[in-house]
mmCIF file with all atom_site columns, C-alpha atoms in Angstrom:
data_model
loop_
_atom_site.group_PDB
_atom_site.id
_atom_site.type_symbol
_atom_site.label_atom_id
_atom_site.label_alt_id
_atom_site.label_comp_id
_atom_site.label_asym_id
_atom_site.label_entity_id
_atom_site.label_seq_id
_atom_site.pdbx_PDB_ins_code
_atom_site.Cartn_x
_atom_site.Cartn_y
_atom_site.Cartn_z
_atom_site.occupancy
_atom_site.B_iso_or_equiv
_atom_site.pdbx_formal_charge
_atom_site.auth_seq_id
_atom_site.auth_comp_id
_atom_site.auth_asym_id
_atom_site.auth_atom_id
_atom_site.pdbx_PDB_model_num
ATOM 1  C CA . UNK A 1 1  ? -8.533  -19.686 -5.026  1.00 0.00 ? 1  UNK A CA 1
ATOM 2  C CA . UNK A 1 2  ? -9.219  -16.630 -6.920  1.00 0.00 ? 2  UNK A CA 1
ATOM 3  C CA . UNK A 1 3  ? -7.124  -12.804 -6.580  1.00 0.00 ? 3  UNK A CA 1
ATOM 4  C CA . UNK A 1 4  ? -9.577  -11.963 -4.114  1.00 0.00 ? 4  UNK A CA 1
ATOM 5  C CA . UNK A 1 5  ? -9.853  -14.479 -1.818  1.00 0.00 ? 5  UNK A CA 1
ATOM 6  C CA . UNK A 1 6  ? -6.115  -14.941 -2.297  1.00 0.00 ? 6  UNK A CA 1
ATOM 7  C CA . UNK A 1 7  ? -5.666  -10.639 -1.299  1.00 0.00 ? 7  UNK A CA 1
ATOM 8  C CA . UNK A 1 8  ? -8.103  -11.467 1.831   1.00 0.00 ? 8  UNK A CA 1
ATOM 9  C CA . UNK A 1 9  ? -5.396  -13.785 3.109   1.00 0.00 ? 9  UNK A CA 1
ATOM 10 C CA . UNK A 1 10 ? -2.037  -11.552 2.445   1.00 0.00 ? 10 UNK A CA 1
ATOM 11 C CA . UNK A 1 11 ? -2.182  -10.452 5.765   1.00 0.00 ? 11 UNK A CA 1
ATOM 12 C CA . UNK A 1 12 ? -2.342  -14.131 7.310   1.00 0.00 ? 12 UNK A CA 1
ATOM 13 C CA . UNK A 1 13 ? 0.261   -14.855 4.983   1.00 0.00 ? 13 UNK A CA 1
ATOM 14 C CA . UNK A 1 14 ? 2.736   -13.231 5.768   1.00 0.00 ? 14 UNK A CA 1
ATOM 15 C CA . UNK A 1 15 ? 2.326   -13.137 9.523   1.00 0.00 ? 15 UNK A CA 1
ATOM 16 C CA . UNK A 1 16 ? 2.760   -17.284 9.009   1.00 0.00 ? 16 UNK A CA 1
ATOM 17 C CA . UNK A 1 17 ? -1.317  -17.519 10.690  1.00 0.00 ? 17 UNK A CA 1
ATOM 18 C CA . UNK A 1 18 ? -2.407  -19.398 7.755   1.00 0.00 ? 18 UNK A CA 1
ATOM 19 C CA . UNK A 1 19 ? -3.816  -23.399 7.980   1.00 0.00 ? 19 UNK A CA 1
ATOM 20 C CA . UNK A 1 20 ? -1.197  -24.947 5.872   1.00 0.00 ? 20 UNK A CA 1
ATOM 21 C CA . UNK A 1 21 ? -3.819  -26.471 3.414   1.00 0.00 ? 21 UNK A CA 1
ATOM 22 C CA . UNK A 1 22 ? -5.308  -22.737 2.921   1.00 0.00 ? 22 UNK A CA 1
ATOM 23 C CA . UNK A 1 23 ? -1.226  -21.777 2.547   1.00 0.00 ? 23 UNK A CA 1
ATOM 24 C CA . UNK A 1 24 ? -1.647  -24.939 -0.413  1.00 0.00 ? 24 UNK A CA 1
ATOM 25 C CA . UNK A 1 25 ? -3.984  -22.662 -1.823  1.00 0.00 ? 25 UNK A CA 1
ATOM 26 C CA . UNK A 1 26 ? -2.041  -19.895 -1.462  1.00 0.00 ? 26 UNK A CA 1
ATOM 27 C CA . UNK A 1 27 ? 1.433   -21.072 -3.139  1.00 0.00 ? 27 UNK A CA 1
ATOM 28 C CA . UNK A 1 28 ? -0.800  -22.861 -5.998  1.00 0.00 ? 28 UNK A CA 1
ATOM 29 C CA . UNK A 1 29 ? -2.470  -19.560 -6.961  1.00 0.00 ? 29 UNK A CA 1
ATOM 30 C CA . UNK A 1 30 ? 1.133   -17.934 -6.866  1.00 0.00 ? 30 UNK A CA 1
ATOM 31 C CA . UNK A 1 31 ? 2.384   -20.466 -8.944  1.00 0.00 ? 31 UNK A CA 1
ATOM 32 C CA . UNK A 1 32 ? -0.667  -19.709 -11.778 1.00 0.00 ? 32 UNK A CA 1
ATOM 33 C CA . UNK A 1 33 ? -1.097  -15.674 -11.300 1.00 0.00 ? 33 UNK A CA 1
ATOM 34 C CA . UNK A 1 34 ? 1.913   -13.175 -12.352 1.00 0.00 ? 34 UNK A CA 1
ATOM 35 C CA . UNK A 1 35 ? -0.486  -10.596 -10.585 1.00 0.00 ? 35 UNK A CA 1
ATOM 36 C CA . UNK A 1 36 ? -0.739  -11.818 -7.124  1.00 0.00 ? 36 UNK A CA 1
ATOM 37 C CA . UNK A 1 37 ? 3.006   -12.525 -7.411  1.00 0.00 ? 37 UNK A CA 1
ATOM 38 C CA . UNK A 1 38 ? 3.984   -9.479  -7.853  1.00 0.00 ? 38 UNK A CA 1
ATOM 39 C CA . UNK A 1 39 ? 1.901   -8.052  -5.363  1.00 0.00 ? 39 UNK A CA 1
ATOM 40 C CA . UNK A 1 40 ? 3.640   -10.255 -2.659  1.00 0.00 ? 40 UNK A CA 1
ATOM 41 C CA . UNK A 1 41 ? 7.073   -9.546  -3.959  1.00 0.00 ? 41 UNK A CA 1
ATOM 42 C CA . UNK A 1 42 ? 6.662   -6.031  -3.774  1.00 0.00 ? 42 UNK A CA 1
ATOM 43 C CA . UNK A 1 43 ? 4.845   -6.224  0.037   1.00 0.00 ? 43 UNK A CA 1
ATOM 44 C CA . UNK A 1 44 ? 7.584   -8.820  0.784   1.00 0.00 ? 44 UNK A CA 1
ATOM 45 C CA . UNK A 1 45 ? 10.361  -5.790  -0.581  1.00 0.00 ? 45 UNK A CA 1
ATOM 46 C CA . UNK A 1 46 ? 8.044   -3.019  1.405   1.00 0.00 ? 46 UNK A CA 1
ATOM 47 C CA . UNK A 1 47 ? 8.247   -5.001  5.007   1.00 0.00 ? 47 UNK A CA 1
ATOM 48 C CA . UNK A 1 48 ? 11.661  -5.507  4.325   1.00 0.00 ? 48 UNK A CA 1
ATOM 49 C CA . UNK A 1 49 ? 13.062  -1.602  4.113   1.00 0.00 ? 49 UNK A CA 1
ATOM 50 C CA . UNK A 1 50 ? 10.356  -0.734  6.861   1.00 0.00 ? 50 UNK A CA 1
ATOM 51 C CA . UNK A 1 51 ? 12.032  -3.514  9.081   1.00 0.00 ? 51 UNK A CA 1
ATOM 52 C CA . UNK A 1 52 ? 15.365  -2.482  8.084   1.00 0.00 ? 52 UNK A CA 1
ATOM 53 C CA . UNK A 1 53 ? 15.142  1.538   8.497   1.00 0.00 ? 53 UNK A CA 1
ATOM 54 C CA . UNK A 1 54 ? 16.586  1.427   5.090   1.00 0.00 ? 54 UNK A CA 1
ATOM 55 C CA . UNK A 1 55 ? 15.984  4.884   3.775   1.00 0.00 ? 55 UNK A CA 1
ATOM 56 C CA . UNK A 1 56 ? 15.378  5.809   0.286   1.00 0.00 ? 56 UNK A CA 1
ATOM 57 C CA . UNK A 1 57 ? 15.545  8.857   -1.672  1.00 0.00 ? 57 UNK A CA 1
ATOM 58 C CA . UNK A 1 58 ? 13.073  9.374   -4.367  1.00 0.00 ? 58 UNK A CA 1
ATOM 59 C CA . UNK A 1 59 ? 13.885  10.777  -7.438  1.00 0.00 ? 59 UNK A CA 1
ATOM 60 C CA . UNK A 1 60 ? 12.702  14.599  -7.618  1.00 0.00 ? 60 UNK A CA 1
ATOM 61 C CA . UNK A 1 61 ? 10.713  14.193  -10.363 1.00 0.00 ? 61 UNK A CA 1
ATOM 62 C CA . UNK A 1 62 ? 9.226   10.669  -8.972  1.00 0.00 ? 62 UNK A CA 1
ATOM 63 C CA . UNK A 1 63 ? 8.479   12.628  -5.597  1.00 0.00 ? 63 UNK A CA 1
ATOM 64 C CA . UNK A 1 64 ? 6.707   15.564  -7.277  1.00 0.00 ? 64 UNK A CA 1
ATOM 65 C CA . UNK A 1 65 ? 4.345   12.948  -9.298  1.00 0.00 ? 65 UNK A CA 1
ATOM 66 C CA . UNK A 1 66 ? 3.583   11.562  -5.982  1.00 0.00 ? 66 UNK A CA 1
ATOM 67 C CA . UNK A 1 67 ? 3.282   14.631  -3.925  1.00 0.00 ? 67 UNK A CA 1
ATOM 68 C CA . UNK A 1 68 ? 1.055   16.208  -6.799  1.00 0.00 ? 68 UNK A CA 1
ATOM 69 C CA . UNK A 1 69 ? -0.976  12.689  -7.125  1.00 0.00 ? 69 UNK A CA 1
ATOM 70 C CA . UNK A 1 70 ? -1.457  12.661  -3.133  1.00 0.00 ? 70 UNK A CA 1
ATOM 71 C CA . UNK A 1 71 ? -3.025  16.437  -3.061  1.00 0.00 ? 71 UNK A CA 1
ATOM 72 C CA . UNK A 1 72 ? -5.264  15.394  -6.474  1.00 0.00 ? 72 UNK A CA 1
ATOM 73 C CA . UNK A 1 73 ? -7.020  12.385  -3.921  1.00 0.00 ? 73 UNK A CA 1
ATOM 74 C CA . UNK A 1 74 ? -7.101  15.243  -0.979  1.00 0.00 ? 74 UNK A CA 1
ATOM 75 C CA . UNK A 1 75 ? -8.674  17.807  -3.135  1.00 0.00 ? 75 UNK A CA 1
ATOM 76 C CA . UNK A 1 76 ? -11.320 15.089  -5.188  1.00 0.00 ? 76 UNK A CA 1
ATOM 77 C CA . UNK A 1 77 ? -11.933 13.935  -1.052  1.00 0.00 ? 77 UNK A CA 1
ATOM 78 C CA . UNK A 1 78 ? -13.434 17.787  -0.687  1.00 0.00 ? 78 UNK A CA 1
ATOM 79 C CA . UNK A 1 79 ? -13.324 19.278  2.622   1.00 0.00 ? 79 UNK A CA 1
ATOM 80 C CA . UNK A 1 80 ? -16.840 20.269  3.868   1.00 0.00 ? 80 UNK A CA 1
ATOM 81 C CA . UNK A 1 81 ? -17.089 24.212  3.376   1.00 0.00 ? 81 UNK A CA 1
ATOM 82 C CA . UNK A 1 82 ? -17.510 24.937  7.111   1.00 0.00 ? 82 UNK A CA 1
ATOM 83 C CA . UNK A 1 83 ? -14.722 23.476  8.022   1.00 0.00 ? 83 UNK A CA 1
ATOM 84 C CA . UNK A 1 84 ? -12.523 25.065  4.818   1.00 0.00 ? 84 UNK A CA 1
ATOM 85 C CA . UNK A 1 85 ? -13.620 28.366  6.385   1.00 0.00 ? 85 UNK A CA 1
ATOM 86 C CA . UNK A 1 86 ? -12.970 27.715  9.446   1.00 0.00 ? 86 UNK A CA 1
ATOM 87 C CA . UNK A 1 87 ? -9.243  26.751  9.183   1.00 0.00 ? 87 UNK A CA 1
ATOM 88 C CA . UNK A 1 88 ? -9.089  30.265  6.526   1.00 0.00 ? 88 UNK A CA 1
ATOM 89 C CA . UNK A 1 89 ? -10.086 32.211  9.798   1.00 0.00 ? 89 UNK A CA 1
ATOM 90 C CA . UNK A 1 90 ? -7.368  30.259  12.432  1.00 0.00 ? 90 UNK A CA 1
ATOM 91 C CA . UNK A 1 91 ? -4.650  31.144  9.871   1.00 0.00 ? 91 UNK A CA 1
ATOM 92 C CA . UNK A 1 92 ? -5.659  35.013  9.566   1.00 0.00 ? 92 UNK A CA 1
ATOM 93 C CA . UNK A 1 93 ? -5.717  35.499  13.051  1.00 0.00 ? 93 UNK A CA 1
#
């Protein structure tokens, strides 16, 4: 099993849907790539505060970084122009 065929199955994987000699595969690949493990270790920690309610306060300047990283990927996205105008006009009237 390689990262990607191992990635196709996270879902599976942690539902506990997986044939148990594909989950073989799975904990062998684990076992062999620091990568994948860390991938399901932090999923494993992100189910957990989403199942808990936990809340958790970012650090300001952590949050800015993300805010300002999150509005980079809108802007490079591009809005078509008609629809930028459009939206200009709602607010101005």
């Amino acid at each position: 099993m390689n990262c990607t065929e191992f990635l196709a199955k996270l879902t599976d994987y942690f539902d506990g849907q997986i044939d148990p000699d594909l989950l073989a595969e799975v904990k062998q690949h684990l076992c062999t790539c620091h990568h994948c493990e860390v991938v399901v270790d932090t999923t494993r920690k992100t189910i957990d505060i989403y199942r808990g309610h936990e809340h958790y306060d970012l650090p300001e300047d952590v949050s800015t970084r993300l805010r300002t990283a999150i509005m980079e990927r809108c802007k490079a996205c591009g809005k078509p122009e008609a629809a930028t105008k459009t939206s200009a006009k709602r607010r101005h009237t």
